[in-house]
Amino acid sequence: MKVDVLLGLQWGDEGKGKVVDVLTPGYDLVTRFQGGPNAGHTLEFEGQKYVLRSIPSGIFQGDKLNIIGNGVVLDPALFKAEVEALEASGHPLTKRLKISKKAHLILPTHRLLDQAYESAKGAGKIGTTGKGIGPTYTDKVSRNGVRVGDILHNFEEKYNTAIKRHKDLLTQYDFDYDLATLEKDWFEGIECIKKFELIDSEHVVNNAIKAEKKVLAEGAQGTMLDVDFGSYPFVTSSNTICAGACTGLGIAPRNIGEVYGIFKAYCTRVGSGPFPTELFDETGDLMRKNGNEFGSVTGRPRRCGWVDLVALKYAIMINGVTQLIMMKSDVMDAFETIKACVAYKINDVITEEFPYSIEGDIEPVYAELPGWQTDMTKMQSEDEFPEEFNAYLNFLEEELEVPIKIVSVGPDRAQTILR
Ligand code: GDP
Ligand code: IMO
Ligand code: MG
């Protein structure tokens, strides 16, 4: 069977983790294909809340196999902490989680370099998660990286060569650090990684495709953070788009099946960078409060604004989205009027086409729809949807030209309505 891909259409945190968990019973294999512990994927069920960073969100549904693919960057220390937290909560992983030998390792000095580069940028900083993502992908592309498979061959030499190079780079920055402490955690993390089966994941995934198994690829971040198509340079350092699943798992484009595009009924962003529909008023504050919009990795307040259909249409085009998933509908329960940006006004010219840059003066052109002002969190089926909510869904489907197949009305696994 073909591989289905689930990915974020906005600036991340759309609710990917929750939906992957909900969809996993229909799959045999769940894989991550890019990003690293910059991701924070939240799942809630049976009164418990879990935040996953590098481990795929299919890990809680029975004994489904989960794979960390070659496109991922893995921090051993954070991985160990994640594994231990899951094991402590009664979810042993070793048999159900495998790691690609071709995934790159985030070294302790990558994290330091991330911080040093950010401080040096001053006001122009990207607002990264500080997890070493950019420097690790930089080393991968410049052919200086250390991979998970290297743990098995000449590891010390490869590690020491990379660390020496990083230390030289760090001398250019006025930056104090305690590498010994970081290294202790890091090498304990390496021991933890060794407990897992390290695999040639491209073979495992392609064999699964051949054997008619169902594979779900879980994206991290979102299309607006893609290194090619996002709001560059305020992006992450990987391809978060559908094509990233091909390179991040080693699957051919013709083996991609459904592309689930996930978005919030409004829009958020963490870190710096342009955000045309951002709200700085009490409406934005209410979205932040009702949506509990604080980063699951850094705790930073997320910037909030109305849904941006210009950006969403662009994301749908780039990814070839076949089904839409709308999250956090319940956060809109409070609003008398719901706005959706249908065009940008740039220098007095109105455009519906996503431009080269969204920096500078962009005035969003809004469509306004009546709110439903009804508590949606207990709803179980679409028959219960208020008329105004159905009108909002119809409006979005007409604008975006893709059906909305799942609606989420709360953080819990059970608060998910299939249409
Ligand atoms: P991800 O990175 O895309 O997996 O998303 P995050 O987990 O970072 O952020 C989504 C947040 O919204 C989490 O705190 C979820 O528990 C929560 N969430 C997911 N779906 C819904 C929903 O439909 N309604 C509400 N109120 N919260 C939701
Ligand atoms: P999930 O998978 C939201 C943002 C950071 C910063 C930029 C670059 O949970 O949706 P990086 O550390 O990747 O170099 O930071 O990208 N960012 C995210 N924002 N959700 C994420 O992941 C993110 N991962 C990175 O805030 O603006
Ligand atoms: Mg997140």
CSV table of N, CA and C in Angstrom, one decimal, residues 77 121 343:
chain,number,residue,atom,x,y,z
A,77,ALA,N,20.5,12.6,24.5
A,77,ALA,CA,20.2,13.0,25.8
A,77,ALA,C,18.7,13.2,26.0
A,121,LYS,N,22.9,36.9,16.3
A,121,LYS,CA,22.0,37.6,15.4
A,121,LYS,C,21.3,38.7,16.1
A,343,ALA,N,-7.4,37.2,1.2
A,343,ALA,CA,-6.5,37.9,0.2
A,343,ALA,C,-5.6,38.8,1.0
